[in-house]
PDB file of C-alpha atoms and ligand atoms in Angstrom:
ATOM      1  CA  MET A 778     -35.919  27.491   9.438  1.00 79.00           C
ATOM      2  CA  ARG A 779     -36.503  23.788  10.009  1.00 93.00           C
ATOM      3  CA  ARG A 780     -39.063  22.751  12.583  1.00 94.00           C
ATOM      4  CA  LYS A 781     -37.567  21.071  15.675  1.00 96.00           C
ATOM      5  CA  ILE A 782     -39.831  18.204  16.622  1.00 97.00           C
ATOM      6  CA  VAL A 783     -39.936  15.574  19.335  1.00 97.00           C
ATOM      7  CA  ALA A 784     -42.736  13.096  18.629  1.00 98.00           C
ATOM      8  CA  GLY A 785     -43.867  10.309  20.935  1.00 98.00           C
ATOM      9  CA  ASN A 786     -45.198   7.214  19.186  1.00 98.00           C
ATOM     10  CA  TRP A 787     -47.165   5.203  21.732  1.00 98.00           C
ATOM     11  CA  LYS A 788     -47.635   2.300  19.272  1.00 98.00           C
ATOM     12  CA  MET A 789     -50.348  -0.083  20.582  1.00 98.00           C
ATOM     13  CA  ASN A 790     -49.842   1.014  24.185  1.00 97.00           C
ATOM     14  CA  GLY A 791     -51.687   3.279  26.551  1.00 94.00           C
ATOM     15  CA  SER A 792     -55.125   3.722  28.026  1.00 94.00           C
ATOM     16  CA  LYS A 793     -57.549   6.472  28.894  1.00 93.00           C
ATOM     17  CA  ASP A 794     -55.839   6.702  32.265  1.00 93.00           C
ATOM     18  CA  LEU A 795     -52.379   7.107  30.678  1.00 91.00           C
ATOM     19  CA  SER A 796     -53.762   9.740  28.321  1.00 90.00           C
ATOM     20  CA  GLU A 797     -54.917  11.738  31.307  1.00 91.00           C
ATOM     21  CA  LYS A 798     -51.849  11.346  33.494  1.00 93.00           C
ATOM     22  CA  LEU A 799     -49.077  11.437  30.910  1.00 95.00           C
ATOM     23  CA  VAL A 800     -50.569  14.145  28.736  1.00 95.00           C
ATOM     24  CA  GLY A 801     -51.508  16.131  31.820  1.00 95.00           C
ATOM     25  CA  TYR A 802     -47.850  16.180  32.874  1.00 95.00           C
ATOM     26  CA  VAL A 803     -46.562  16.911  29.370  1.00 94.00           C
ATOM     27  CA  GLN A 804     -49.114  19.711  28.959  1.00 93.00           C
ATOM     28  CA  ALA A 805     -48.011  21.309  32.219  1.00 93.00           C
ATOM     29  CA  GLU A 806     -44.310  21.104  31.311  1.00 93.00           C
ATOM     30  CA  ALA A 807     -44.468  21.878  27.580  1.00 89.00           C
ATOM     31  CA  GLY A 808     -45.137  25.545  28.247  1.00 85.00           C
ATOM     32  CA  SER A 809     -41.791  25.904  30.013  1.00 86.00           C
ATOM     33  CA  LEU A 810     -39.757  24.507  27.111  1.00 89.00           C
ATOM     34  CA  ASP A 811     -37.787  27.465  25.850  1.00 86.00           C
ATOM     35  CA  ASN A 812     -35.921  25.767  22.997  1.00 87.00           C
ATOM     36  CA  GLY A 813     -38.611  26.093  20.349  1.00 90.00           C
ATOM     37  CA  VAL A 814     -39.245  22.362  20.112  1.00 94.00           C
ATOM     38  CA  GLU A 815     -42.667  21.232  18.904  1.00 96.00           C
ATOM     39  CA  VAL A 816     -43.947  18.341  21.015  1.00 97.00           C
ATOM     40  CA  VAL A 817     -46.115  15.802  19.196  1.00 97.00           C
ATOM     41  CA  ILE A 818     -48.014  12.889  20.734  1.00 97.00           C
ATOM     42  CA  ILE A 819     -49.057  10.012  18.495  1.00 98.00           C
ATOM     43  CA  PRO A 820     -51.386   7.765  20.502  1.00 98.00           C
ATOM     44  CA  PRO A 821     -53.557   4.886  19.273  1.00 98.00           C
ATOM     45  CA  ALA A 822     -56.299   6.548  17.192  1.00 97.00           C
ATOM     46  CA  ILE A 823     -59.002   5.671  19.704  1.00 97.00           C
ATOM     47  CA  TYR A 824     -57.364   7.988  22.281  1.00 97.00           C
ATOM     48  CA  ILE A 825     -56.838  10.995  20.023  1.00 96.00           C
ATOM     49  CA  ARG A 826     -59.803  12.865  21.460  1.00 95.00           C
ATOM     50  CA  ASP A 827     -58.656  12.218  25.022  1.00 95.00           C
ATOM     51  CA  VAL A 828     -55.126  13.391  24.229  1.00 96.00           C
ATOM     52  CA  LEU A 829     -56.349  16.514  22.433  1.00 96.00           C
ATOM     53  CA  LYS A 830     -58.613  17.404  25.332  1.00 94.00           C
ATOM     54  CA  GLN A 831     -55.902  16.886  27.918  1.00 94.00           C
ATOM     55  CA  ALA A 832     -53.235  18.673  25.879  1.00 93.00           C
ATOM     56  CA  GLU A 833     -55.219  21.939  25.688  1.00 92.00           C
ATOM     57  CA  GLY A 834     -53.255  22.980  22.620  1.00 91.00           C
ATOM     58  CA  ALA A 835     -49.845  22.593  24.307  1.00 92.00           C
ATOM     59  CA  VAL A 836     -48.814  19.709  22.061  1.00 95.00           C
ATOM     60  CA  SER A 837     -49.649  18.605  18.541  1.00 97.00           C
ATOM     61  CA  VAL A 838     -51.293  15.269  17.928  1.00 98.00           C
ATOM     62  CA  GLY A 839     -50.758  12.683  15.214  1.00 98.00           C
ATOM     63  CA  VAL A 840     -52.112   9.346  14.080  1.00 98.00           C
ATOM     64  CA  GLN A 841     -49.942   6.235  13.641  1.00 98.00           C
ATOM     65  CA  ASN A 842     -51.316   5.097  10.314  1.00 98.00           C
ATOM     66  CA  VAL A 843     -54.030   5.782   7.751  1.00 98.00           C
ATOM     67  CA  GLY A 844     -55.467   3.651   4.995  1.00 98.00           C
ATOM     68  CA  GLN A 845     -54.728   4.302   1.336  1.00 97.00           C
ATOM     69  CA  TRP A 846     -58.285   5.467   0.647  1.00 97.00           C
ATOM     70  CA  GLN A 847     -60.289   8.465   1.855  1.00 93.00           C
ATOM     71  CA  SER A 848     -63.556   6.621   2.576  1.00 95.00           C
ATOM     72  CA  GLY A 849     -65.520   3.534   1.697  1.00 97.00           C
ATOM     73  CA  ALA A 850     -66.050  -0.113   2.600  1.00 98.00           C
ATOM     74  CA  TYR A 851     -62.686  -0.730   4.305  1.00 98.00           C
ATOM     75  CA  THR A 852     -63.630  -2.080   7.709  1.00 98.00           C
ATOM     76  CA  GLY A 853     -61.154  -1.148  10.408  1.00 97.00           C
ATOM     77  CA  GLU A 854     -59.381   1.581   8.451  1.00 97.00           C
ATOM     78  CA  ILE A 855     -59.290   5.321   9.058  1.00 98.00           C
ATOM     79  CA  SER A 856     -58.396   8.041   6.550  1.00 98.00           C
ATOM     80  CA  SER A 857     -56.214  11.121   6.669  1.00 98.00           C
ATOM     81  CA  GLU A 858     -59.350  13.268   6.186  1.00 98.00           C
ATOM     82  CA  MET A 859     -60.734  11.686   9.360  1.00 98.00           C
ATOM     83  CA  ALA A 860     -57.453  12.300  11.189  1.00 98.00           C
ATOM     84  CA  LYS A 861     -57.681  15.938  10.157  1.00 98.00           C
ATOM     85  CA  ASP A 862     -61.336  16.129  11.146  1.00 98.00           C
ATOM     86  CA  ALA A 863     -60.431  14.720  14.588  1.00 97.00           C
ATOM     87  CA  GLY A 864     -57.825  17.473  15.128  1.00 97.00           C
ATOM     88  CA  CYS A 865     -54.558  15.777  14.142  1.00 98.00           C
ATOM     89  CA  ASP A 866     -51.678  17.620  12.478  1.00 98.00           C
ATOM     90  CA  TYR A 867     -49.376  14.659  11.790  1.00 98.00           C
ATOM     91  CA  VAL A 868     -49.567  11.165  10.299  1.00 98.00           C
ATOM     92  CA  LEU A 869     -46.843   8.530  10.622  1.00 98.00           C
ATOM     93  CA  VAL A 870     -46.376   6.739   7.321  1.00 98.00           C
ATOM     94  CA  GLY A 871     -44.326   3.621   6.652  1.00 98.00           C
ATOM     95  CA  HIS A 872     -43.136   2.918  10.186  1.00 98.00           C
ATOM     96  CA  SER A 873     -40.902  -0.167  10.059  1.00 97.00           C
ATOM     97  CA  GLU A 874     -43.475  -2.126  12.063  1.00 97.00           C
ATOM     98  CA  ARG A 875     -46.035  -1.365   9.343  1.00 98.00           C
ATOM     99  CA  ARG A 876     -43.520  -2.401   6.688  1.00 97.00           C
ATOM    100  CA  GLN A 877     -42.388  -5.588   8.448  1.00 96.00           C
ATOM    101  CA  ILE A 878     -45.566  -6.844  10.136  1.00 97.00           C
ATOM    102  CA  PHE A 879     -48.182  -5.559   7.697  1.00 97.00           C
ATOM    103  CA  GLY A 880     -46.162  -5.820   4.491  1.00 97.00           C
ATOM    104  CA  GLU A 881     -46.313  -2.132   3.549  1.00 98.00           C
ATOM    105  CA  THR A 882     -44.228  -1.378   0.471  1.00 98.00           C
ATOM    106  CA  ASP A 883     -42.605   1.848  -0.706  1.00 98.00           C
ATOM    107  CA  GLU A 884     -45.363   2.120  -3.343  1.00 98.00           C
ATOM    108  CA  LEU A 885     -48.041   1.972  -0.647  1.00 98.00           C
ATOM    109  CA  VAL A 886     -46.108   4.510   1.413  1.00 98.00           C
ATOM    110  CA  ALA A 887     -46.091   6.840  -1.616  1.00 98.00           C
ATOM    111  CA  GLU A 888     -49.884   6.478  -2.037  1.00 98.00           C
ATOM    112  CA  LYS A 889     -50.500   7.242   1.625  1.00 98.00           C
ATOM    113  CA  VAL A 890     -48.111  10.208   1.636  1.00 98.00           C
ATOM    114  CA  ALA A 891     -50.020  11.697  -1.317  1.00 98.00           C
ATOM    115  CA  LEU A 892     -53.334  11.414   0.542  1.00 98.00           C
ATOM    116  CA  VAL A 893     -51.891  12.807   3.773  1.00 98.00           C
ATOM    117  CA  VAL A 894     -50.459  15.933   2.156  1.00 98.00           C
ATOM    118  CA  ALA A 895     -53.624  16.386   0.092  1.00 97.00           C
ATOM    119  CA  SER A 896     -55.493  16.548   3.414  1.00 97.00           C
ATOM    120  CA  GLY A 897     -53.176  19.329   4.552  1.00 97.00           C
ATOM    121  CA  LEU A 898     -51.562  17.181   7.263  1.00 98.00           C
ATOM    122  CA  THR A 899     -47.840  16.601   7.706  1.00 98.00           C
ATOM    123  CA  ALA A 900     -46.564  13.113   6.911  1.00 98.00           C
ATOM    124  CA  ILE A 901     -43.728  11.791   9.078  1.00 98.00           C
ATOM    125  CA  VAL A 902     -42.308   9.299   6.630  1.00 98.00           C
ATOM    126  CA  CYS A 903     -40.233   6.562   8.291  1.00 98.00           C
ATOM    127  CA  VAL A 904     -37.239   4.951   6.626  1.00 98.00           C
ATOM    128  CA  GLY A 905     -34.441   2.734   7.909  1.00 98.00           C
ATOM    129  CA  GLU A 906     -32.315  -0.289   7.191  1.00 97.00           C
ATOM    130  CA  THR A 907     -32.257  -3.716   8.877  1.00 96.00           C
ATOM    131  CA  LEU A 908     -29.187  -5.025  10.689  1.00 94.00           C
ATOM    132  CA  GLU A 909     -28.461  -7.396   7.818  1.00 94.00           C
ATOM    133  CA  GLU A 910     -28.568  -4.517   5.335  1.00 96.00           C
ATOM    134  CA  ARG A 911     -26.248  -2.437   7.514  1.00 95.00           C
ATOM    135  CA  GLU A 912     -23.794  -5.285   7.952  1.00 93.00           C
ATOM    136  CA  SER A 913     -23.772  -5.844   4.186  1.00 96.00           C
ATOM    137  CA  GLY A 914     -22.890  -2.199   3.608  1.00 96.00           C
ATOM    138  CA  LEU A 915     -26.286  -1.469   2.058  1.00 98.00           C
ATOM    139  CA  ALA A 916     -27.690   0.940   4.649  1.00 97.00           C
ATOM    140  CA  GLU A 917     -27.296   4.095   2.607  1.00 98.00           C
ATOM    141  CA  SER A 918     -28.637   2.649  -0.638  1.00 98.00           C
ATOM    142  CA  VAL A 919     -31.641   1.046   1.108  1.00 98.00           C
ATOM    143  CA  VAL A 920     -32.562   4.291   2.870  1.00 98.00           C
ATOM    144  CA  SER A 921     -31.980   6.364  -0.235  1.00 98.00           C
ATOM    145  CA  SER A 922     -34.311   4.141  -2.243  1.00 98.00           C
ATOM    146  CA  GLN A 923     -36.996   4.287   0.493  1.00 98.00           C
ATOM    147  CA  VAL A 924     -36.792   8.088   0.403  1.00 98.00           C
ATOM    148  CA  ARG A 925     -36.948   8.291  -3.405  1.00 98.00           C
ATOM    149  CA  LEU A 926     -39.852   5.840  -3.762  1.00 98.00           C
ATOM    150  CA  GLY A 927     -41.824   6.799  -0.658  1.00 98.00           C
ATOM    151  CA  LEU A 928     -41.716  10.492  -1.570  1.00 98.00           C
ATOM    152  CA  SER A 929     -42.055  10.017  -5.335  1.00 98.00           C
ATOM    153  CA  ALA A 930     -45.571  11.493  -5.465  1.00 95.00           C
ATOM    154  CA  VAL A 931     -44.799  14.692  -3.527  1.00 97.00           C
ATOM    155  CA  SER A 932     -45.273  17.788  -5.661  1.00 95.00           C
ATOM    156  CA  SER A 933     -43.316  20.998  -5.267  1.00 94.00           C
ATOM    157  CA  GLY A 934     -45.857  22.781  -3.072  1.00 94.00           C
ATOM    158  CA  ASP A 935     -46.217  19.862  -0.676  1.00 97.00           C
ATOM    159  CA  TRP A 936     -42.684  19.485   0.706  1.00 98.00           C
ATOM    160  CA  LYS A 937     -43.593  21.775   3.601  1.00 97.00           C
ATOM    161  CA  ASN A 938     -45.838  18.933   4.779  1.00 98.00           C
ATOM    162  CA  ILE A 939     -43.077  16.328   4.782  1.00 98.00           C
ATOM    163  CA  VAL A 940     -40.906  15.226   7.701  1.00 98.00           C
ATOM    164  CA  VAL A 941     -38.580  12.233   7.339  1.00 98.00           C
ATOM    165  CA  ALA A 942     -37.767   9.973  10.294  1.00 98.00           C
ATOM    166  CA  TYR A 943     -34.642   7.841  10.019  1.00 98.00           C
ATOM    167  CA  GLU A 944     -35.166   4.814  12.218  1.00 97.00           C
ATOM    168  CA  PRO A 945     -32.670   1.975  11.792  1.00 97.00           C
ATOM    169  CA  VAL A 946     -34.772  -1.160  12.299  1.00 95.00           C
ATOM    170  CA  TRP A 947     -32.100  -2.744  14.523  1.00 93.00           C
ATOM    171  CA  ALA A 948     -32.326   0.218  16.923  1.00 93.00           C
ATOM    172  CA  ILE A 949     -36.106   0.175  17.433  1.00 91.00           C
ATOM    173  CA  GLY A 950     -37.109  -1.113  20.844  1.00 87.00           C
ATOM    174  CA  THR A 951     -33.752  -2.861  21.288  1.00 90.00           C
ATOM    175  CA  GLY A 952     -31.882  -0.414  23.499  1.00 86.00           C
ATOM    176  CA  LYS A 953     -29.243  -0.103  20.746  1.00 87.00           C
ATOM    177  CA  THR A 954     -28.924   3.378  19.280  1.00 88.00           C
ATOM    178  CA  ALA A 955     -26.996   4.492  16.253  1.00 89.00           C
ATOM    179  CA  THR A 956     -24.034   6.583  17.336  1.00 94.00           C
ATOM    180  CA  ALA A 957     -24.630  10.290  16.913  1.00 96.00           C
ATOM    181  CA  GLU A 958     -21.974  10.256  14.135  1.00 96.00           C
ATOM    182  CA  ASP A 959     -23.622   7.391  12.221  1.00 96.00           C
ATOM    183  CA  ALA A 960     -27.062   8.964  12.581  1.00 97.00           C
ATOM    184  CA  GLN A 961     -25.697  12.328  11.416  1.00 98.00           C
ATOM    185  CA  ALA A 962     -24.040  10.672   8.395  1.00 98.00           C
ATOM    186  CA  MET A 963     -27.320   9.052   7.355  1.00 98.00           C
ATOM    187  CA  HIS A 964     -29.263  12.275   7.883  1.00 98.00           C
ATOM    188  CA  ALA A 965     -26.785  14.150   5.694  1.00 98.00           C
ATOM    189  CA  SER A 966     -27.188  11.465   3.041  1.00 98.00           C
ATOM    190  CA  ILE A 967     -31.012  11.722   3.214  1.00 98.00           C
ATOM    191  CA  ARG A 968     -30.771  15.490   2.873  1.00 98.00           C
ATOM    192  CA  SER A 969     -28.630  15.158  -0.250  1.00 98.00           C
ATOM    193  CA  VAL A 970     -31.111  12.661  -1.753  1.00 98.00           C
ATOM    194  CA  LEU A 971     -33.924  15.138  -1.079  1.00 98.00           C
ATOM    195  CA  LYS A 972     -31.882  17.831  -2.799  1.00 98.00           C
ATOM    196  CA  GLU A 973     -31.393  15.617  -5.828  1.00 98.00           C
ATOM    197  CA  MET A 974     -35.165  15.085  -5.901  1.00 97.00           C
ATOM    198  CA  GLY A 975     -35.655  18.834  -6.205  1.00 97.00           C
ATOM    199  CA  ALA A 976     -37.009  19.226  -2.669  1.00 98.00           C
ATOM    200  CA  PRO A 977     -36.162  22.257  -0.478  1.00 98.00           C
ATOM    201  CA  ALA A 978     -33.925  19.910   1.506  1.00 98.00           C
ATOM    202  CA  GLU A 979     -32.587  22.503   3.946  1.00 97.00           C
ATOM    203  CA  GLU A 980     -36.126  23.220   5.106  1.00 97.00           C
ATOM    204  CA  ILE A 981     -37.205  19.621   5.700  1.00 98.00           C
ATOM    205  CA  SER A 982     -37.008  18.331   9.285  1.00 98.00           C
ATOM    206  CA  LEU A 983     -35.233  15.003   9.679  1.00 98.00           C
ATOM    207  CA  LEU A 984     -35.918  13.089  12.886  1.00 98.00           C
ATOM    208  CA  TYR A 985     -33.904  10.245  14.356  1.00 97.00           C
ATOM    209  CA  GLY A 986     -35.702   7.300  15.981  1.00 97.00           C
ATOM    210  CA  GLY A 987     -34.619   4.078  17.626  1.00 96.00           C
ATOM    211  CA  SER A 988     -34.090   3.717  21.390  1.00 94.00           C
ATOM    212  CA  VAL A 989     -33.823   7.462  22.001  1.00 96.00           C
ATOM    213  CA  LYS A 990     -33.691   8.032  25.759  1.00 95.00           C
ATOM    214  CA  ALA A 991     -32.938  10.947  28.068  1.00 94.00           C
ATOM    215  CA  ASP A 992     -29.309   9.826  28.272  1.00 93.00           C
ATOM    216  CA  ASN A 993     -28.569   9.775  24.538  1.00 95.00           C
ATOM    217  CA  ALA A 994     -30.878  12.521  23.238  1.00 95.00           C
ATOM    218  CA  ALA A 995     -28.478  15.412  23.841  1.00 94.00           C
ATOM    219  CA  ALA A 996     -25.698  13.893  21.703  1.00 96.00           C
ATOM    220  CA  LEU A 997     -28.092  13.022  18.870  1.00 96.00           C
ATOM    221  CA  PHE A 998     -29.890  16.369  18.880  1.00 95.00           C
ATOM    222  CA  SER A 999     -26.666  18.353  18.792  1.00 95.00           C
ATOM    223  CA  GLU A1000     -25.843  16.996  15.304  1.00 97.00           C
ATOM    224  CA  SER A1001     -26.438  19.529  12.550  1.00 96.00           C
ATOM    225  CA  ASP A1002     -28.780  17.417  10.403  1.00 98.00           C
ATOM    226  CA  ILE A1003     -30.794  15.888  13.250  1.00 97.00           C
ATOM    227  CA  ASP A1004     -33.855  18.075  13.781  1.00 97.00           C
ATOM    228  CA  GLY A1005     -35.554  16.014  16.449  1.00 97.00           C
ATOM    229  CA  GLY A1006     -36.622  12.554  17.456  1.00 98.00           C
ATOM    230  CA  LEU A1007     -39.316   9.951  17.033  1.00 98.00           C
ATOM    231  CA  ILE A1008     -39.576   8.323  20.429  1.00 98.00           C
ATOM    232  CA  GLY A1009     -41.244   4.972  21.123  1.00 97.00           C
ATOM    233  CA  GLY A1010     -40.788   3.321  24.533  1.00 96.00           C
ATOM    234  CA  ALA A1011     -39.462   6.417  26.286  1.00 97.00           C
ATOM    235  CA  SER A1012     -42.520   8.447  25.247  1.00 97.00           C
ATOM    236  CA  LEU A1013     -44.663   6.332  27.608  1.00 97.00           C
ATOM    237  CA  ASP A1014     -42.825   7.797  30.584  1.00 97.00           C
ATOM    238  CA  ALA A1015     -43.886  11.414  30.986  1.00 96.00           C
ATOM    239  CA  LYS A1016     -40.762  12.590  32.809  1.00 96.00           C
ATOM    240  CA  GLU A1017     -38.375  10.822  30.461  1.00 96.00           C
ATOM    241  CA  PHE A1018     -40.259  12.172  27.440  1.00 97.00           C
ATOM    242  CA  ILE A1019     -40.121  15.743  28.692  1.00 96.00           C
ATOM    243  CA  SER A1020     -36.419  15.320  29.557  1.00 95.00           C
ATOM    244  CA  ILE A1021     -35.804  14.311  25.941  1.00 96.00           C
ATOM    245  CA  CYS A1022     -37.635  17.448  24.763  1.00 95.00           C
ATOM    246  CA  ARG A1023     -35.449  19.566  27.048  1.00 92.00           C
ATOM    247  CA  TYR A1024     -32.220  18.164  25.596  1.00 87.00           C
ATOM    248  CA  PHE A1025     -32.767  20.056  22.408  1.00 80.00           C
ATOM    249  CA  PRO A1026     -30.130  22.772  22.245  1.00 73.00           C
ATOM    250  CA  ALA A1027     -31.786  26.181  22.267  1.00 70.00           C
ATOM    251  CA  SER A1028     -29.418  27.531  19.649  1.00 53.00           C
ATOM    252  CA  SER A1029     -29.886  24.978  16.841  1.00 45.00           C
TER     253      SER A1029
HETATM  254  P1  PGA B1009     -38.215   3.042  20.372  1.00 77.70           P
HETATM  255  O1  PGA B1009     -39.189   3.161  19.101  1.00 77.70           O
HETATM  256  O2  PGA B1009     -37.895   4.437  20.824  1.00 77.70           O
HETATM  257  O3  PGA B1009     -38.984   2.253  21.398  1.00 77.70           O
HETATM  258  O4  PGA B1009     -36.996   2.323  19.907  1.00 77.70           O
HETATM  259  C1  PGA B1009     -39.039   4.160  18.146  1.00 77.70           C
HETATM  260  C2  PGA B1009     -40.103   4.019  17.081  1.00 77.70           C
HETATM  261  O5  PGA B1009     -40.410   2.892  16.688  1.00 77.70           O
HETATM  262  O6  PGA B1009     -40.663   5.021  16.593  1.00 77.70           O
END
């Protein structure tokens, strides 16, 4: 059985006040979700303690990034061991903003994934093509290569700690979403790449991200290879975020 996950990535947004109000609402509502969805909140690292306290165990918590080392003289960095120590279950790795703004490569993603799974945390590994790549007909090959390289260091016992998030770069924060059919086609392609890599592909959760909102979540989540969502902007609105969690069909 694949985990059904809706994860809210706050990016560099939020405050102590938002942590209290938003997480307070989500905590109160999460208990009434009857569709088996796991709700994850991924705030800026400095608010992890506040979110954990407010969530009272009703949601899981993740960190948006970790360094490629476990400790040492790397001012400003945090490690996956620290994320675990602080109470996180998830780590985002290779978000397109990390790739595009901070120059993260597939090789670096692979190093970080190895450290995250070694810490016993689950890596949500982000992949996705740019608009130019899609328009040139390269979307599938770009994503396939990101999956192969980014997950190249995962050993057979560690696949249970891997989630893949397909986030077309042109859909992030733009209001443009992939159609449910296009997203499903890419998810099916990712699952076949995972199979070729020897991974237990049917057991790995694949999330879609990129302008997911309450009004498009139901169509996306009803596709057979879409096991949840990675939500940016809409996760900063408590009601919208919970609505997205509710759109998960109970039967899938
Ligand atoms: P968005 O962001 O929902 O605001 O498009 C998604 C993401 O970057 O994870």
